[in-house]
XYZ file of C-alpha atoms in Angstrom:
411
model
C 3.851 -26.858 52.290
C 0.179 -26.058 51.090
C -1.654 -23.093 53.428
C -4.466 -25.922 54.364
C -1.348 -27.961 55.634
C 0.664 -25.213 57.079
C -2.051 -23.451 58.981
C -3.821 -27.754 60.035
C -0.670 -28.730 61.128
C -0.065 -30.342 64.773
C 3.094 -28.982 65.301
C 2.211 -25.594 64.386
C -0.411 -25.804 67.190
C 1.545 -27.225 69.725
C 4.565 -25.329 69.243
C 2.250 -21.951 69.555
C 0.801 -23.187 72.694
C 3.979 -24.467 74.196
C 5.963 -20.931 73.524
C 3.168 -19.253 74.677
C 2.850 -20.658 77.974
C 6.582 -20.180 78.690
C 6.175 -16.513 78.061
C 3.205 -16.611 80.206
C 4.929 -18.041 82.681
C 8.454 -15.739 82.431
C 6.114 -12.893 82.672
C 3.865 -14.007 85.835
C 7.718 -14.508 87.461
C 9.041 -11.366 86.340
C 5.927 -9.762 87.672
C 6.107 -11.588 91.027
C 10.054 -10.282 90.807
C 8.593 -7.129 90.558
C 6.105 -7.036 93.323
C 8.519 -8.314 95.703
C 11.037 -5.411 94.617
C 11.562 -2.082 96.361
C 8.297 0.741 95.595
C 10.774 3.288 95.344
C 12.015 1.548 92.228
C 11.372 4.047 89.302
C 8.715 2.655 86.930
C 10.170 1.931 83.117
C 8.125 4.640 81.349
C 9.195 3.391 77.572
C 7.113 2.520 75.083
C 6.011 -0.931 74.766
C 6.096 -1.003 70.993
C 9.288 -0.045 70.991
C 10.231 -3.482 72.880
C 11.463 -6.695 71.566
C 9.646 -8.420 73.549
C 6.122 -6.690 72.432
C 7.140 -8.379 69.123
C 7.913 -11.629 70.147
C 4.294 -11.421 71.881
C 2.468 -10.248 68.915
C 4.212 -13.073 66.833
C 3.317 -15.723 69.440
C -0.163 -14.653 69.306
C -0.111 -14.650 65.829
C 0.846 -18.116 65.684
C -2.004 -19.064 67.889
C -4.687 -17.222 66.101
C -2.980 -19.486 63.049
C -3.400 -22.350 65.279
C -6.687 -21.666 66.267
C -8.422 -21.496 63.071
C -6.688 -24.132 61.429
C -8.161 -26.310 63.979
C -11.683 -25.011 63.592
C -11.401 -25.450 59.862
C -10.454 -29.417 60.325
C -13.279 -29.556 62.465
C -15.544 -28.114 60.065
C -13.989 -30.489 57.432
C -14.291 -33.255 59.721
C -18.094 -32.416 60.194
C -19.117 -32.353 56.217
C -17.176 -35.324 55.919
C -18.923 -37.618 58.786
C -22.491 -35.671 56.951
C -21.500 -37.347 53.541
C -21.226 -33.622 52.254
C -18.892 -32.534 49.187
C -15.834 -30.804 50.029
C -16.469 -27.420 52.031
C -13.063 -25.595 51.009
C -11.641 -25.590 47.631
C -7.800 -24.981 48.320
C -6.907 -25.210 45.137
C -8.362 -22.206 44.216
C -7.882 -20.075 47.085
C -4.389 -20.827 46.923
C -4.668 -19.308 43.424
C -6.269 -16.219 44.369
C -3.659 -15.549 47.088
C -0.925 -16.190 44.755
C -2.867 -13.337 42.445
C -3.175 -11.122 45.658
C 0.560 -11.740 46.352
C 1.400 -10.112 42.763
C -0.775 -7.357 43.058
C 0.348 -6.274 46.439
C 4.170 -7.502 45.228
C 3.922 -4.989 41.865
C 2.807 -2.200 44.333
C 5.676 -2.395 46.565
C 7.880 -2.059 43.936
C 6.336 0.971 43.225
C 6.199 2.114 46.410
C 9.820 1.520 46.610
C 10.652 3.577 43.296
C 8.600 6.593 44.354
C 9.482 7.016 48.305
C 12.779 5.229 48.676
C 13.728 6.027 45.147
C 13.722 9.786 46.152
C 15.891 9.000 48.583
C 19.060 8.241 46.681
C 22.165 10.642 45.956
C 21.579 13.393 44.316
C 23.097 13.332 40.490
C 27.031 12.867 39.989
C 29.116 15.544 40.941
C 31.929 14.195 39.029
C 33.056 13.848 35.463
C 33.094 10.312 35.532
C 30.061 10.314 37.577
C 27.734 11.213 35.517
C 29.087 7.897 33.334
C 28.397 5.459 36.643
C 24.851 6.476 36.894
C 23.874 5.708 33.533
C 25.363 2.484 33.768
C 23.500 2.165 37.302
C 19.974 3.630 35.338
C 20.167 0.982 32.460
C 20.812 -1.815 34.513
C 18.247 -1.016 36.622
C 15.366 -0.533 34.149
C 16.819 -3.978 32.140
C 16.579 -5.540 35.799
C 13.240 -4.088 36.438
C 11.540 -5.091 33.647
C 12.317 -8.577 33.748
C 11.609 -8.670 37.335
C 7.660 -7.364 36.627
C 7.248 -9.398 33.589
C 8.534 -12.983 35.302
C 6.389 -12.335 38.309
C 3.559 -11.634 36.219
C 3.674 -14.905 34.080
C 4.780 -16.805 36.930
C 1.424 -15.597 39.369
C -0.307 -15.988 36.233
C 0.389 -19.412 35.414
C -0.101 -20.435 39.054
C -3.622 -19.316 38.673
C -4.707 -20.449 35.530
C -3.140 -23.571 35.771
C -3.777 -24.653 39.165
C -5.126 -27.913 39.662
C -8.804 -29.133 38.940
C -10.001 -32.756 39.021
C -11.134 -32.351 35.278
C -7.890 -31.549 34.095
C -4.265 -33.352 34.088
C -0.874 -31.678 33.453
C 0.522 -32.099 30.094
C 3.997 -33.110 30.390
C 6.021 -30.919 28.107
C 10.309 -31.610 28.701
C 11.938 -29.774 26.299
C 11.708 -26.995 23.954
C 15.045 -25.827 21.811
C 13.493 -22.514 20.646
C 12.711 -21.320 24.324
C 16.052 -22.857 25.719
C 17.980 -20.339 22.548
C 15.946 -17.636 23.294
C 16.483 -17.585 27.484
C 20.068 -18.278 26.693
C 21.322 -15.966 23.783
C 19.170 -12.942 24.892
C 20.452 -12.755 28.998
C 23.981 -13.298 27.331
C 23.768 -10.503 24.679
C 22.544 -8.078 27.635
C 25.045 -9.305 30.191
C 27.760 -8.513 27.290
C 26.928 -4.934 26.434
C 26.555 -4.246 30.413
C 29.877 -5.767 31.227
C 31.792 -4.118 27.625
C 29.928 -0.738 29.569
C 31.578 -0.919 32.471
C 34.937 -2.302 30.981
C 35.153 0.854 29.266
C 34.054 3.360 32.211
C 36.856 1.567 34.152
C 39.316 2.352 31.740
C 38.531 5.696 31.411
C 39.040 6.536 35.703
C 42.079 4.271 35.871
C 43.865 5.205 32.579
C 43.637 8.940 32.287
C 45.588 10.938 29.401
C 47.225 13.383 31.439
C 47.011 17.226 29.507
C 50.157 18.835 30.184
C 48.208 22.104 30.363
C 45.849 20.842 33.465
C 47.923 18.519 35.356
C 45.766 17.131 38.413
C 46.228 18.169 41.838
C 48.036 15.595 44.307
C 46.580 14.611 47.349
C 47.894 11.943 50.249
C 45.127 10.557 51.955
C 46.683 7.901 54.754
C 43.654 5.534 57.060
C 44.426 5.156 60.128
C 42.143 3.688 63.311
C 40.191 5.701 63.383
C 40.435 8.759 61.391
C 41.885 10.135 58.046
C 45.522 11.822 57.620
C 45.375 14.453 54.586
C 48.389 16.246 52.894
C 48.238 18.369 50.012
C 51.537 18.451 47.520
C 53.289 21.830 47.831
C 53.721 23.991 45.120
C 56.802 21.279 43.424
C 53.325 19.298 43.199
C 54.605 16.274 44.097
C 54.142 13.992 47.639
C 57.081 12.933 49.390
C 58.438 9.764 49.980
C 57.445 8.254 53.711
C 58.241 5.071 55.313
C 56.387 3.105 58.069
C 59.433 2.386 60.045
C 59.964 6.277 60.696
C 56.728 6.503 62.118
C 57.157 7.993 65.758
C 55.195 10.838 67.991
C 55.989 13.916 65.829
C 56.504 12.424 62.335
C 52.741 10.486 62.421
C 52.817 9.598 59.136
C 56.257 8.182 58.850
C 58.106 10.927 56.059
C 61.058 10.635 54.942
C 62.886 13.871 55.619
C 65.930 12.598 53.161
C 63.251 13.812 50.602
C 62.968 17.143 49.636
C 59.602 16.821 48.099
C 58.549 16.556 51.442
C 59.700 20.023 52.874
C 56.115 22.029 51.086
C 53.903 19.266 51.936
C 50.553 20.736 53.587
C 48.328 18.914 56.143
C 44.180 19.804 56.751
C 41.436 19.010 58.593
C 39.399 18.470 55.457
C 39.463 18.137 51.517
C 38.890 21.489 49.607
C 38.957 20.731 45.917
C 38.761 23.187 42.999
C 35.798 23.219 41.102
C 36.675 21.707 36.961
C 40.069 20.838 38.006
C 41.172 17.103 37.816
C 42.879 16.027 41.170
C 44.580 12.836 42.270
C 44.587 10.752 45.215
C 47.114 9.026 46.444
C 45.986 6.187 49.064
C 47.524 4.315 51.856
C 47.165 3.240 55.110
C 49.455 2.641 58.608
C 47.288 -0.167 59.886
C 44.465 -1.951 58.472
C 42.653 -2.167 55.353
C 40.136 1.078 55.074
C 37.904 2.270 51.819
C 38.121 5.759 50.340
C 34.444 7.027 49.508
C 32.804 10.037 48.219
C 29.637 8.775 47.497
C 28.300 11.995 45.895
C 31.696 11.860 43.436
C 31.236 7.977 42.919
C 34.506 7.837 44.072
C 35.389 4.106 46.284
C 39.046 2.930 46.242
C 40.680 0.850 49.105
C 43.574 2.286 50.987
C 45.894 -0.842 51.489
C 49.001 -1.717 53.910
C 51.610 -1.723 52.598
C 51.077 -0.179 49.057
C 49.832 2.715 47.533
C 46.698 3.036 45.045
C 45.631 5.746 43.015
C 42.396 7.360 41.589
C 41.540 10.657 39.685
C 38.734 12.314 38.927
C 37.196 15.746 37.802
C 34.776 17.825 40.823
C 32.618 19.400 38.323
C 29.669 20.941 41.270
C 30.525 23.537 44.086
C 28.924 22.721 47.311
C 26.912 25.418 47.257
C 25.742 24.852 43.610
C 24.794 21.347 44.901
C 23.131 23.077 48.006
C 20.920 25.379 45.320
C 20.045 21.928 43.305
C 19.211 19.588 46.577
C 17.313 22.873 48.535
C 19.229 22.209 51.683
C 21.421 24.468 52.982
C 22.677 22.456 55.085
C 24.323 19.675 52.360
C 28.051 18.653 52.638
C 30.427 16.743 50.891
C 31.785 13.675 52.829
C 34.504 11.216 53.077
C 33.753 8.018 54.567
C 35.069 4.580 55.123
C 33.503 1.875 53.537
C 35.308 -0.928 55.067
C 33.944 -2.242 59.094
C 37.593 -2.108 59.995
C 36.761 -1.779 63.859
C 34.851 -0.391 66.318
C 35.664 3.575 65.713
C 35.015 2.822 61.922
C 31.732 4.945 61.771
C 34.534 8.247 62.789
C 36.306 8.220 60.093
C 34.411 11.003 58.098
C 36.078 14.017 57.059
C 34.152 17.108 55.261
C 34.796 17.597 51.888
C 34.421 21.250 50.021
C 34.546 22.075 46.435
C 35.017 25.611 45.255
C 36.326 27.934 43.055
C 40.006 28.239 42.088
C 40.012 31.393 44.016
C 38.515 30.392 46.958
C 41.079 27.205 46.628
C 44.487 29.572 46.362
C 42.992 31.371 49.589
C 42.717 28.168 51.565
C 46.010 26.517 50.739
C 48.140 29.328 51.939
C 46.665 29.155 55.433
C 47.542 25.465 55.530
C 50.150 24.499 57.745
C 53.395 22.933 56.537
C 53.750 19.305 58.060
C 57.263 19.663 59.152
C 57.256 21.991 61.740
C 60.043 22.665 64.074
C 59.310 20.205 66.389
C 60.154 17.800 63.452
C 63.284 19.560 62.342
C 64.670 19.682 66.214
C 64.509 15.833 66.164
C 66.209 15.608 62.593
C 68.509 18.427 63.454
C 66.941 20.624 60.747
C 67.547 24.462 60.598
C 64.890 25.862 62.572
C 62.425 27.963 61.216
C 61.458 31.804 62.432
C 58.217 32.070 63.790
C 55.643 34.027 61.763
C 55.675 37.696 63.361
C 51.952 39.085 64.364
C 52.069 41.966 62.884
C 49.147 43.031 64.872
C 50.558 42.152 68.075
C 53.305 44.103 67.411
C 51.266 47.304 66.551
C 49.579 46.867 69.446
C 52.666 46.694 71.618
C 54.030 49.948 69.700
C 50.706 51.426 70.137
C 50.650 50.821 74.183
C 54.394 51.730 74.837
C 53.317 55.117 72.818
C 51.027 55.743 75.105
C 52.788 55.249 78.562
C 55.399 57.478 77.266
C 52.412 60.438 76.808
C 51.548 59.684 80.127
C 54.819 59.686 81.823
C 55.536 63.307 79.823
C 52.394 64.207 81.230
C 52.816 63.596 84.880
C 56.132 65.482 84.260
């Protein structure tokens, strides 16, 4: 539809008019509602730009003012035409200029969006593989980019130098077997290289050489509604076998206890990954489907019922080197779901840390073994000794010591 038409036509007007008065009206009544209410009622204090219905208002009126000047223009139309006068409004051409208008303010947004959303973004790869993903992301995004500016720009183009004008007719021109090779052969040559690209960036996350010399570190990472279960391999670095039917109270993620493997297993309250050192993942889930993400590692991998899935990559930033780069003290790793799979989903977010081997060997040895004795009372497993507070019992030596100097002392 033309803008003459658009802003001339009848239905426009009356459906302005008719949506107007029922707001009008639903207003007047809520008023009259209101007046006949309590006064101690509290009066709503908010904002009213921060209403929908100051929107739908401002888009009624909107629609009006439309209204409104569309009829005054087919009046003044009207007029030149009952004075025998030439045409008052050339839409032809102001059609054109808006369409030039439109690209100018167009190519400007997408500037705009480059320079303040485009600092917004992650910060760079802090991953091996990474650093791979965003230069796949970077290249399709200038290719993209380019032909985005350059087909807007012939296409407002060619709607204003070609509009219409009574002097001129359209030459009708069907078919051209150059231009139909060159559109073809040249979106298929860059397609190819960008799909070969990330063929081969695929194959090199999924179908790692393992070097006997650096084997990866093995991580169990189980979804559940609505939070994440993790467990480090022990020191055999391997993860025990579990089953879903031995799920129950104590044994949450269903282990088999027939397994060994399972007896060093270590459970945390967040990931802590050694800087440079390749670790795996091992993913699964007790109920429905969730997503494994680290979006600062480029790291997304569903964790399916049912079956496990794998992916392995390289950390190759501490969190507080990345804290130095981004200036914010403040900046954290994360693990987050990326599937909507219910109405907890935006809880499932865990913290994730990456630092030295040092620091690593600290932290694991504080981690608690998952089978604990409650576990190995329901299996009938040898129970385990306590750990002995060493400083509780030098305090306790320390205090009897004393009484006994006081007691000699009253003697």
């Amino acid at each position: 539809m033309s803008l003459r038409k658009f802003i001339t036509n009848k239905t426009m007007a009356v459906l302005a008019v008719m949506v107007t008065a029922f707001a009008s009206t639903s207003a007047f009544a809520q008023a009259a509602a209101g007046a006949a209410a309590t006064a101690a009622k509290p009066i709503d204090m908010t904002a009213v730009y921060k209403s929908a219905i100051f929107y739908t208002m401002l888009f009624l009126l909107l629609c009006l003012f439309v209204a409104i000047v569309g009829k005054a223009i087919r009046v003044y139309e009207l007029t030149r035409e009952a004075q025998d006068k030439p045409e008052g409004i050339n839409w032809n051409k102001l059609n054109a200029i808006l369409f030039m208008l439109f690209l100018i303010v167009g190519l400007y947004g997408v500037y705009w969006e480059y320079t303040v959303h485009g600092n917004m973004i992650l910060p760079e790869a802090a991953s091996e593989h990474g650093e791979r993903i965003d230069q796949m992301f970077n290249i399709t995004l200038i290719i993209t980019t380019i032909v985005f500016i350059l087909t807007h720009i012939l296409l407002f183009t060619f709607s204003f130098l070609y509009r219409h004008k009574g002097e001129r007719k359209a030459y009708y021109y069907p078919h051209n077997n150059t231009i139909e090779r060159i559109w073809t052969i040249a979106p298929a040559i860059v397609l190819t290289v960008l799909v070969l690209m990330g063929f081969l960036t695929w194959r090199s996350i999924f179908y790692k050489v393992e070097d006997p010399n650096n084997k990866p570190l093995i991580i169990g990472v189980t979804g559940s509604q609505f939070s994440w279960a993790i467990r480090y391999a022990g020191p055999d670095g391997v993860l025990g076998r579990k089953n879903y039917k031995l799920i129950t109270a104590t044994n949450s993620l269903g282990l088999d206890l027939k397994d060994k493997a399972n007896f060093d297993d270590q459970m945390a309250d967040e990931i802590v990954l050694p800087v440079n050192k390749p670790v795996r993942f091992t993913l699964t889930s007790k109920d429905v489907l969730h997503s494994f993400y680290l979006p600062h590692f480029r790291v997304q991998l569903n964790n399916v019922p049912g079956m496990a899935t794998y992916i392995e990559f390289t950390p190759t930033i501490t969190t507080a080197e990345m804290q130095a780069k981004t200036n914010d003290p403040a900046f954290k790793y994360i693990l987050l779901c990326a599937k909507i799979c219910g109405q907890g989903h935006y809880n499932m977010q865990k913290t994730v840390r990456v630092v030295s081997q040092e620091e690593y060997n600290t932290w694991i040895k504080e981690q608690p073994l998952y089978i604990n004795n409650d576990l190995r009372k329901q299996f009938n497993l040898p129970i385990e000794a306590e750990p002995i507070d060493a400083t509780a019992d030098t305090t306790a030596k320390d205090t009897s010591a004393v009484n006994a100097n006081q007691l000699a002392l009253k003697n």
